[in-house]
């Protein structure tokens, strides 16, 4: 089962920062999950929300700032405020850090609210430039984004995120030709995982922070869990 550090080791360190990713690598996780948006000057940056306000001292949308402007914002977690590794990283910086580690990278393309022009191709070009294509899963809540990824590269691994029940979800996943479903943990049953597996579809589940859930979902044969506490998941298995 893949232990995906969700936004890095984000339970104890500022999410989606080089520090959180470095901490995840240090504990030898088998996967890292991160979120990608595009800046005003068309650069891929790693941050969860469209707006920087929740995680950084500042206000405004990622798409309205240049990379240089974004780099000036300090992280909101007081202890890490002046830590250089806690600025908004580019996807390239994260790939530079993670490329040598033996892990799967789940890149969530954040087109849920804003569909950044060409983001799918930009991400795929970059992972090819880093020769990381075979170690990457591209996921999104926006299933059109997943289909665009498949059009660009039919063999790239994809994960379909969802947080509301979808009728006949395995059939739907097959129809849109994803490799994995990525449901919220409350939408998962043993039967769902069995049905997905029978149809050659993997099941990676988010966000699993409770030990009881980790144990239960491992017993159900989940393929991967996204957790803010990868060190705990590692310790119990
Ligand atoms: O990719 C798994 C998980 O990160 C999806 O939810 O809201 O954290 O992007 P969210």
PDB file of C-alpha atoms and ligand atoms in Angstrom:
ATOM      1  CA  UNK A   1       0.000   0.000   0.000  1.00  0.00           C
ATOM      2  CA  UNK A   2       1.408   3.394  -0.975  1.00  0.00           C
ATOM      3  CA  UNK A   3       1.856   5.810   1.892  1.00  0.00           C
ATOM      4  CA  UNK A   4       1.229   9.191   0.247  1.00  0.00           C
ATOM      5  CA  UNK A   5       2.362  12.149   2.329  1.00  0.00           C
ATOM      6  CA  UNK A   6      -0.597  14.439   1.698  1.00  0.00           C
ATOM      7  CA  UNK A   7       0.734  17.898   0.742  1.00  0.00           C
ATOM      8  CA  UNK A   8       4.018  16.562   2.173  1.00  0.00           C
ATOM      9  CA  UNK A   9       4.318  15.741   5.871  1.00  0.00           C
ATOM     10  CA  UNK A  10       1.655  18.385   6.388  1.00  0.00           C
ATOM     11  CA  UNK A  11       0.450  17.320   9.835  1.00  0.00           C
ATOM     12  CA  UNK A  12       3.575  18.777  11.410  1.00  0.00           C
ATOM     13  CA  UNK A  13       5.011  21.099   8.751  1.00  0.00           C
ATOM     14  CA  UNK A  14       3.526  23.788   6.482  1.00  0.00           C
ATOM     15  CA  UNK A  15       1.639  22.027   3.693  1.00  0.00           C
ATOM     16  CA  UNK A  16       2.941  21.935   0.113  1.00  0.00           C
ATOM     17  CA  UNK A  17       6.323  23.430   1.012  1.00  0.00           C
ATOM     18  CA  UNK A  18       9.818  22.133   0.298  1.00  0.00           C
ATOM     19  CA  UNK A  19      10.222  21.564   4.028  1.00  0.00           C
ATOM     20  CA  UNK A  20       7.114  19.355   4.218  1.00  0.00           C
ATOM     21  CA  UNK A  21       8.300  17.375   1.178  1.00  0.00           C
ATOM     22  CA  UNK A  22      11.836  17.032   2.564  1.00  0.00           C
ATOM     23  CA  UNK A  23      10.456  15.720   5.864  1.00  0.00           C
ATOM     24  CA  UNK A  24       8.361  13.169   3.972  1.00  0.00           C
ATOM     25  CA  UNK A  25      11.402  12.004   2.000  1.00  0.00           C
ATOM     26  CA  UNK A  26      13.414  11.703   5.221  1.00  0.00           C
ATOM     27  CA  UNK A  27      10.943   9.230   6.638  1.00  0.00           C
ATOM     28  CA  UNK A  28      11.070   7.298   3.365  1.00  0.00           C
ATOM     29  CA  UNK A  29       7.450   7.535   2.346  1.00  0.00           C
ATOM     30  CA  UNK A  30       6.451   5.608  -0.761  1.00  0.00           C
ATOM     31  CA  UNK A  31       4.444   8.514  -2.169  1.00  0.00           C
ATOM     32  CA  UNK A  32       3.998  12.274  -2.046  1.00  0.00           C
ATOM     33  CA  UNK A  33       0.862  14.191  -2.978  1.00  0.00           C
ATOM     34  CA  UNK A  34       0.935  17.847  -4.051  1.00  0.00           C
ATOM     35  CA  UNK A  35      -1.334  20.421  -5.721  1.00  0.00           C
ATOM     36  CA  UNK A  36      -0.562  22.513  -8.782  1.00  0.00           C
ATOM     37  CA  UNK A  37      -1.831  25.904 -10.020  1.00  0.00           C
ATOM     38  CA  UNK A  38      -0.503  28.442 -12.560  1.00  0.00           C
ATOM     39  CA  UNK A  39       0.774  31.960 -11.932  1.00  0.00           C
ATOM     40  CA  UNK A  40       0.087  35.111 -13.927  1.00  0.00           C
ATOM     41  CA  UNK A  41       3.378  34.547 -15.769  1.00  0.00           C
ATOM     42  CA  UNK A  42       2.434  30.960 -16.572  1.00  0.00           C
ATOM     43  CA  UNK A  43       4.601  29.134 -14.041  1.00  0.00           C
ATOM     44  CA  UNK A  44       3.483  25.944 -12.296  1.00  0.00           C
ATOM     45  CA  UNK A  45       3.409  26.422  -8.541  1.00  0.00           C
ATOM     46  CA  UNK A  46       2.612  24.078  -5.686  1.00  0.00           C
ATOM     47  CA  UNK A  47      -0.101  25.278  -3.317  1.00  0.00           C
ATOM     48  CA  UNK A  48      -3.529  23.927  -2.407  1.00  0.00           C
ATOM     49  CA  UNK A  49      -5.991  26.815  -2.654  1.00  0.00           C
ATOM     50  CA  UNK A  50      -6.586  29.231  -5.516  1.00  0.00           C
ATOM     51  CA  UNK A  51      -6.166  32.038  -2.974  1.00  0.00           C
ATOM     52  CA  UNK A  52      -2.951  32.293  -0.995  1.00  0.00           C
ATOM     53  CA  UNK A  53      -4.629  33.668   2.116  1.00  0.00           C
ATOM     54  CA  UNK A  54      -5.190  30.508   4.192  1.00  0.00           C
ATOM     55  CA  UNK A  55      -1.570  29.345   4.089  1.00  0.00           C
ATOM     56  CA  UNK A  56       0.428  32.568   3.505  1.00  0.00           C
ATOM     57  CA  UNK A  57       0.380  36.117   4.848  1.00  0.00           C
ATOM     58  CA  UNK A  58      -1.281  37.762   1.874  1.00  0.00           C
ATOM     59  CA  UNK A  59      -4.494  37.946  -0.093  1.00  0.00           C
ATOM     60  CA  UNK A  60      -5.343  37.253  -3.714  1.00  0.00           C
ATOM     61  CA  UNK A  61      -5.417  34.553  -6.321  1.00  0.00           C
ATOM     62  CA  UNK A  62      -2.337  32.642  -7.481  1.00  0.00           C
ATOM     63  CA  UNK A  63      -3.328  33.421 -11.083  1.00  0.00           C
ATOM     64  CA  UNK A  64      -3.060  37.161 -10.425  1.00  0.00           C
ATOM     65  CA  UNK A  65       0.521  37.107  -9.118  1.00  0.00           C
ATOM     66  CA  UNK A  66       3.811  36.544 -10.938  1.00  0.00           C
ATOM     67  CA  UNK A  67       6.147  33.934  -9.504  1.00  0.00           C
ATOM     68  CA  UNK A  68       8.441  36.675  -8.239  1.00  0.00           C
ATOM     69  CA  UNK A  69       5.554  38.282  -6.369  1.00  0.00           C
ATOM     70  CA  UNK A  70       4.384  34.960  -4.915  1.00  0.00           C
ATOM     71  CA  UNK A  71       7.862  34.154  -3.614  1.00  0.00           C
ATOM     72  CA  UNK A  72       7.676  37.179  -1.303  1.00  0.00           C
ATOM     73  CA  UNK A  73       4.814  35.797   0.799  1.00  0.00           C
ATOM     74  CA  UNK A  74       5.638  34.278   4.146  1.00  0.00           C
ATOM     75  CA  UNK A  75       4.023  31.180   5.472  1.00  0.00           C
ATOM     76  CA  UNK A  76       1.326  31.539   8.118  1.00  0.00           C
ATOM     77  CA  UNK A  77       2.651  28.907  10.484  1.00  0.00           C
ATOM     78  CA  UNK A  78       4.423  31.108  13.003  1.00  0.00           C
ATOM     79  CA  UNK A  79       7.323  28.758  13.734  1.00  0.00           C
ATOM     80  CA  UNK A  80       8.222  28.544  10.051  1.00  0.00           C
ATOM     81  CA  UNK A  81       7.539  32.112   9.045  1.00  0.00           C
ATOM     82  CA  UNK A  82      11.110  32.979   8.101  1.00  0.00           C
ATOM     83  CA  UNK A  83      12.055  29.531   6.880  1.00  0.00           C
ATOM     84  CA  UNK A  84      13.289  29.775   3.275  1.00  0.00           C
ATOM     85  CA  UNK A  85      11.960  26.281   2.613  1.00  0.00           C
ATOM     86  CA  UNK A  86       8.453  27.423   3.484  1.00  0.00           C
ATOM     87  CA  UNK A  87       7.770  29.717   0.537  1.00  0.00           C
ATOM     88  CA  UNK A  88       5.457  28.774  -2.328  1.00  0.00           C
ATOM     89  CA  UNK A  89       7.540  26.329  -4.396  1.00  0.00           C
ATOM     90  CA  UNK A  90       7.491  25.863  -8.151  1.00  0.00           C
ATOM     91  CA  UNK A  91       6.693  22.385  -9.416  1.00  0.00           C
ATOM     92  CA  UNK A  92      10.254  22.298 -10.774  1.00  0.00           C
ATOM     93  CA  UNK A  93      11.696  22.894  -7.324  1.00  0.00           C
ATOM     94  CA  UNK A  94       9.620  20.041  -5.950  1.00  0.00           C
ATOM     95  CA  UNK A  95      10.676  17.716  -8.773  1.00  0.00           C
ATOM     96  CA  UNK A  96      14.328  18.657  -8.178  1.00  0.00           C
ATOM     97  CA  UNK A  97      13.913  17.673  -4.547  1.00  0.00           C
ATOM     98  CA  UNK A  98      11.937  14.478  -5.054  1.00  0.00           C
ATOM     99  CA  UNK A  99      13.367  13.050  -8.293  1.00  0.00           C
ATOM    100  CA  UNK A 100      16.100  11.034  -6.577  1.00  0.00           C
ATOM    101  CA  UNK A 101      13.823   9.557  -3.933  1.00  0.00           C
ATOM    102  CA  UNK A 102      12.185   6.234  -4.624  1.00  0.00           C
ATOM    103  CA  UNK A 103       8.559   7.296  -4.527  1.00  0.00           C
ATOM    104  CA  UNK A 104       5.387   7.896  -6.532  1.00  0.00           C
ATOM    105  CA  UNK A 105       4.392  11.510  -7.028  1.00  0.00           C
ATOM    106  CA  UNK A 106       0.692  12.271  -7.121  1.00  0.00           C
ATOM    107  CA  UNK A 107       0.296  15.613  -8.834  1.00  0.00           C
ATOM    108  CA  UNK A 108      -3.194  16.975  -8.314  1.00  0.00           C
ATOM    109  CA  UNK A 109      -4.045  19.434 -11.071  1.00  0.00           C
ATOM    110  CA  UNK A 110      -6.188  22.040  -9.369  1.00  0.00           C
ATOM    111  CA  UNK A 111      -8.640  23.019 -12.045  1.00  0.00           C
ATOM    112  CA  UNK A 112     -11.713  22.621  -9.837  1.00  0.00           C
ATOM    113  CA  UNK A 113     -12.566  26.324  -9.841  1.00  0.00           C
ATOM    114  CA  UNK A 114     -10.217  27.903 -12.384  1.00  0.00           C
ATOM    115  CA  UNK A 115      -9.249  26.039 -15.535  1.00  0.00           C
ATOM    116  CA  UNK A 116      -5.736  27.381 -16.134  1.00  0.00           C
ATOM    117  CA  UNK A 117      -5.097  27.375 -19.873  1.00  0.00           C
ATOM    118  CA  UNK A 118      -2.779  24.574 -20.955  1.00  0.00           C
ATOM    119  CA  UNK A 119      -1.975  23.393 -17.425  1.00  0.00           C
ATOM    120  CA  UNK A 120      -2.328  19.701 -18.323  1.00  0.00           C
ATOM    121  CA  UNK A 121       0.237  19.956 -21.148  1.00  0.00           C
ATOM    122  CA  UNK A 122       2.580  22.058 -19.033  1.00  0.00           C
ATOM    123  CA  UNK A 123       2.568  19.435 -16.264  1.00  0.00           C
ATOM    124  CA  UNK A 124       3.059  16.529 -18.677  1.00  0.00           C
ATOM    125  CA  UNK A 125       5.886  18.331 -20.528  1.00  0.00           C
ATOM    126  CA  UNK A 126       7.632  18.987 -17.241  1.00  0.00           C
ATOM    127  CA  UNK A 127       7.382  15.437 -15.916  1.00  0.00           C
ATOM    128  CA  UNK A 128       8.733  14.209 -19.249  1.00  0.00           C
ATOM    129  CA  UNK A 129      11.600  16.694 -19.059  1.00  0.00           C
ATOM    130  CA  UNK A 130      12.450  15.214 -15.646  1.00  0.00           C
ATOM    131  CA  UNK A 131      11.935  11.638 -16.939  1.00  0.00           C
ATOM    132  CA  UNK A 132       9.433  11.083 -14.159  1.00  0.00           C
ATOM    133  CA  UNK A 133       6.451  10.025 -16.222  1.00  0.00           C
ATOM    134  CA  UNK A 134       6.489   6.438 -14.971  1.00  0.00           C
ATOM    135  CA  UNK A 135       6.528   7.517 -11.349  1.00  0.00           C
ATOM    136  CA  UNK A 136       3.695  10.010 -11.534  1.00  0.00           C
ATOM    137  CA  UNK A 137      -0.078   9.884 -11.081  1.00  0.00           C
ATOM    138  CA  UNK A 138      -2.018  12.874 -12.380  1.00  0.00           C
ATOM    139  CA  UNK A 139      -5.245  13.433 -10.482  1.00  0.00           C
ATOM    140  CA  UNK A 140      -8.020  15.986 -10.453  1.00  0.00           C
ATOM    141  CA  UNK A 141     -11.514  16.653  -9.166  1.00  0.00           C
ATOM    142  CA  UNK A 142     -12.107  18.076 -12.643  1.00  0.00           C
ATOM    143  CA  UNK A 143     -12.596  14.962 -14.742  1.00  0.00           C
ATOM    144  CA  UNK A 144     -12.262  16.941 -17.969  1.00  0.00           C
ATOM    145  CA  UNK A 145      -8.688  17.685 -16.920  1.00  0.00           C
ATOM    146  CA  UNK A 146      -8.047  13.956 -16.581  1.00  0.00           C
ATOM    147  CA  UNK A 147      -9.413  13.363 -20.054  1.00  0.00           C
ATOM    148  CA  UNK A 148      -7.232  16.135 -21.458  1.00  0.00           C
ATOM    149  CA  UNK A 149      -4.213  14.450 -19.834  1.00  0.00           C
ATOM    150  CA  UNK A 150      -5.170  11.136 -21.455  1.00  0.00           C
ATOM    151  CA  UNK A 151      -5.552  12.840 -24.830  1.00  0.00           C
ATOM    152  CA  UNK A 152      -2.047  14.236 -24.528  1.00  0.00           C
ATOM    153  CA  UNK A 153      -0.572  10.940 -23.312  1.00  0.00           C
ATOM    154  CA  UNK A 154      -2.899   7.944 -23.268  1.00  0.00           C
ATOM    155  CA  UNK A 155      -0.567   5.936 -21.022  1.00  0.00           C
ATOM    156  CA  UNK A 156       0.033   8.468 -18.276  1.00  0.00           C
ATOM    157  CA  UNK A 157      -1.353   7.217 -14.939  1.00  0.00           C
ATOM    158  CA  UNK A 158      -4.446   9.092 -13.802  1.00  0.00           C
ATOM    159  CA  UNK A 159      -6.554   9.256 -10.658  1.00  0.00           C
ATOM    160  CA  UNK A 160     -10.143  10.450 -10.510  1.00  0.00           C
ATOM    161  CA  UNK A 161     -10.856  12.430  -7.351  1.00  0.00           C
ATOM    162  CA  UNK A 162     -14.383  12.693  -5.976  1.00  0.00           C
ATOM    163  CA  UNK A 163     -15.970  13.831  -2.754  1.00  0.00           C
ATOM    164  CA  UNK A 164     -19.638  13.094  -3.475  1.00  0.00           C
ATOM    165  CA  UNK A 165     -21.087   9.678  -4.326  1.00  0.00           C
ATOM    166  CA  UNK A 166     -21.061   8.845  -8.045  1.00  0.00           C
ATOM    167  CA  UNK A 167     -23.537   6.255  -9.284  1.00  0.00           C
ATOM    168  CA  UNK A 168     -21.817   3.148 -10.701  1.00  0.00           C
ATOM    169  CA  UNK A 169     -18.497   4.788 -10.047  1.00  0.00           C
ATOM    170  CA  UNK A 170     -16.401   1.883 -11.329  1.00  0.00           C
ATOM    171  CA  UNK A 171     -18.283   1.852 -14.637  1.00  0.00           C
ATOM    172  CA  UNK A 172     -17.859   5.608 -14.857  1.00  0.00           C
ATOM    173  CA  UNK A 173     -14.126   5.307 -14.130  1.00  0.00           C
ATOM    174  CA  UNK A 174     -13.796   2.702 -16.874  1.00  0.00           C
ATOM    175  CA  UNK A 175     -15.698   4.866 -19.298  1.00  0.00           C
ATOM    176  CA  UNK A 176     -13.429   7.854 -18.762  1.00  0.00           C
ATOM    177  CA  UNK A 177     -10.434   5.473 -18.762  1.00  0.00           C
ATOM    178  CA  UNK A 178      -8.767   6.400 -15.495  1.00  0.00           C
ATOM    179  CA  UNK A 179      -6.287   4.071 -13.823  1.00  0.00           C
ATOM    180  CA  UNK A 180      -7.437   4.791 -10.303  1.00  0.00           C
ATOM    181  CA  UNK A 181     -10.301   6.231  -8.335  1.00  0.00           C
ATOM    182  CA  UNK A 182      -9.400   8.613  -5.502  1.00  0.00           C
ATOM    183  CA  UNK A 183     -12.464   8.810  -3.229  1.00  0.00           C
ATOM    184  CA  UNK A 184     -12.811  10.642   0.033  1.00  0.00           C
ATOM    185  CA  UNK A 185     -12.545   8.084   2.852  1.00  0.00           C
ATOM    186  CA  UNK A 186     -16.241   8.348   3.743  1.00  0.00           C
ATOM    187  CA  UNK A 187     -17.227   7.057   0.312  1.00  0.00           C
ATOM    188  CA  UNK A 188     -15.281   3.811   0.534  1.00  0.00           C
ATOM    189  CA  UNK A 189     -16.495   0.302   1.311  1.00  0.00           C
ATOM    190  CA  UNK A 190     -14.799  -3.068   1.053  1.00  0.00           C
ATOM    191  CA  UNK A 191     -17.197  -3.934  -1.796  1.00  0.00           C
ATOM    192  CA  UNK A 192     -16.230  -0.836  -3.752  1.00  0.00           C
ATOM    193  CA  UNK A 193     -12.536  -1.720  -3.534  1.00  0.00           C
ATOM    194  CA  UNK A 194     -13.247  -5.309  -4.581  1.00  0.00           C
ATOM    195  CA  UNK A 195     -15.315  -4.195  -7.547  1.00  0.00           C
ATOM    196  CA  UNK A 196     -12.658  -1.686  -8.623  1.00  0.00           C
ATOM    197  CA  UNK A 197      -9.932  -4.316  -8.417  1.00  0.00           C
ATOM    198  CA  UNK A 198     -11.987  -6.782 -10.449  1.00  0.00           C
ATOM    199  CA  UNK A 199     -12.040  -4.119 -13.133  1.00  0.00           C
ATOM    200  CA  UNK A 200      -8.310  -3.342 -12.886  1.00  0.00           C
ATOM    201  CA  UNK A 201      -8.862  -0.002 -11.250  1.00  0.00           C
ATOM    202  CA  UNK A 202      -6.751   1.043  -8.289  1.00  0.00           C
ATOM    203  CA  UNK A 203      -8.182   2.751  -5.219  1.00  0.00           C
ATOM    204  CA  UNK A 204      -6.254   5.513  -3.432  1.00  0.00           C
ATOM    205  CA  UNK A 205      -8.122   7.138  -0.571  1.00  0.00           C
ATOM    206  CA  UNK A 206      -7.919  10.583   1.081  1.00  0.00           C
ATOM    207  CA  UNK A 207      -7.446  12.001   3.734  1.00  0.00           C
ATOM    208  CA  UNK A 208      -6.789   9.240   6.214  1.00  0.00           C
ATOM    209  CA  UNK A 209      -5.420  10.575   9.492  1.00  0.00           C
ATOM    210  CA  UNK A 210      -7.006   8.245  12.069  1.00  0.00           C
ATOM    211  CA  UNK A 211      -5.212   5.025  12.967  1.00  0.00           C
ATOM    212  CA  UNK A 212      -8.461   3.023  12.956  1.00  0.00           C
ATOM    213  CA  UNK A 213      -9.203   4.139   9.404  1.00  0.00           C
ATOM    214  CA  UNK A 214      -5.659   3.332   8.304  1.00  0.00           C
ATOM    215  CA  UNK A 215      -6.006  -0.201   9.640  1.00  0.00           C
ATOM    216  CA  UNK A 216      -9.488  -0.741   8.235  1.00  0.00           C
ATOM    217  CA  UNK A 217      -8.614   0.523   4.752  1.00  0.00           C
ATOM    218  CA  UNK A 218      -5.430  -1.526   4.651  1.00  0.00           C
ATOM    219  CA  UNK A 219      -7.551  -4.572   5.485  1.00  0.00           C
ATOM    220  CA  UNK A 220      -9.871  -3.665   2.619  1.00  0.00           C
ATOM    221  CA  UNK A 221      -6.800  -3.789   0.305  1.00  0.00           C
ATOM    222  CA  UNK A 222      -6.663  -0.111  -0.565  1.00  0.00           C
ATOM    223  CA  UNK A 223      -3.795   0.592  -2.963  1.00  0.00           C
ATOM    224  CA  UNK A 224      -2.803   3.872  -1.372  1.00  0.00           C
ATOM    225  CA  UNK A 225      -3.731   6.238   1.438  1.00  0.00           C
ATOM    226  CA  UNK A 226      -3.183   9.988   1.486  1.00  0.00           C
ATOM    227  CA  UNK A 227      -2.357  11.072   4.999  1.00  0.00           C
ATOM    228  CA  UNK A 228      -1.114  14.206   6.739  1.00  0.00           C
ATOM    229  CA  UNK A 229       0.719  11.862   9.136  1.00  0.00           C
ATOM    230  CA  UNK A 230       2.820   9.556   6.937  1.00  0.00           C
ATOM    231  CA  UNK A 231       5.089   8.867   9.906  1.00  0.00           C
ATOM    232  CA  UNK A 232       2.176   7.264  11.761  1.00  0.00           C
ATOM    233  CA  UNK A 233       1.072   5.205   8.767  1.00  0.00           C
ATOM    234  CA  UNK A 234       4.671   4.079   8.357  1.00  0.00           C
ATOM    235  CA  UNK A 235       4.952   3.155  11.994  1.00  0.00           C
ATOM    236  CA  UNK A 236       1.845   0.982  12.085  1.00  0.00           C
ATOM    237  CA  UNK A 237       2.648  -1.035   8.939  1.00  0.00           C
TER     238      UNK A 237
HETATM  239  O1  LIG B   1      -5.398  14.110  -3.668  1.00  0.00           O
HETATM  240  C1  LIG B   1      -5.999  13.754  -2.463  1.00  0.00           C
HETATM  241  C2  LIG B   1      -6.529  14.930  -1.719  1.00  0.00           C
HETATM  242  O2  LIG B   1      -5.523  15.898  -1.667  1.00  0.00           O
HETATM  243  C3  LIG B   1      -7.745  15.539  -2.372  1.00  0.00           C
HETATM  244  O3  LIG B   1      -8.326  16.536  -1.615  1.00  0.00           O
HETATM  245  O4  LIG B   1      -8.837  18.835  -1.008  1.00  0.00           O
HETATM  246  O5  LIG B   1      -6.671  17.859  -0.337  1.00  0.00           O
HETATM  247  O6  LIG B   1      -7.110  18.443  -2.718  1.00  0.00           O
HETATM  248  P1  LIG B   1      -7.712  17.973  -1.406  1.00  0.00           P
END
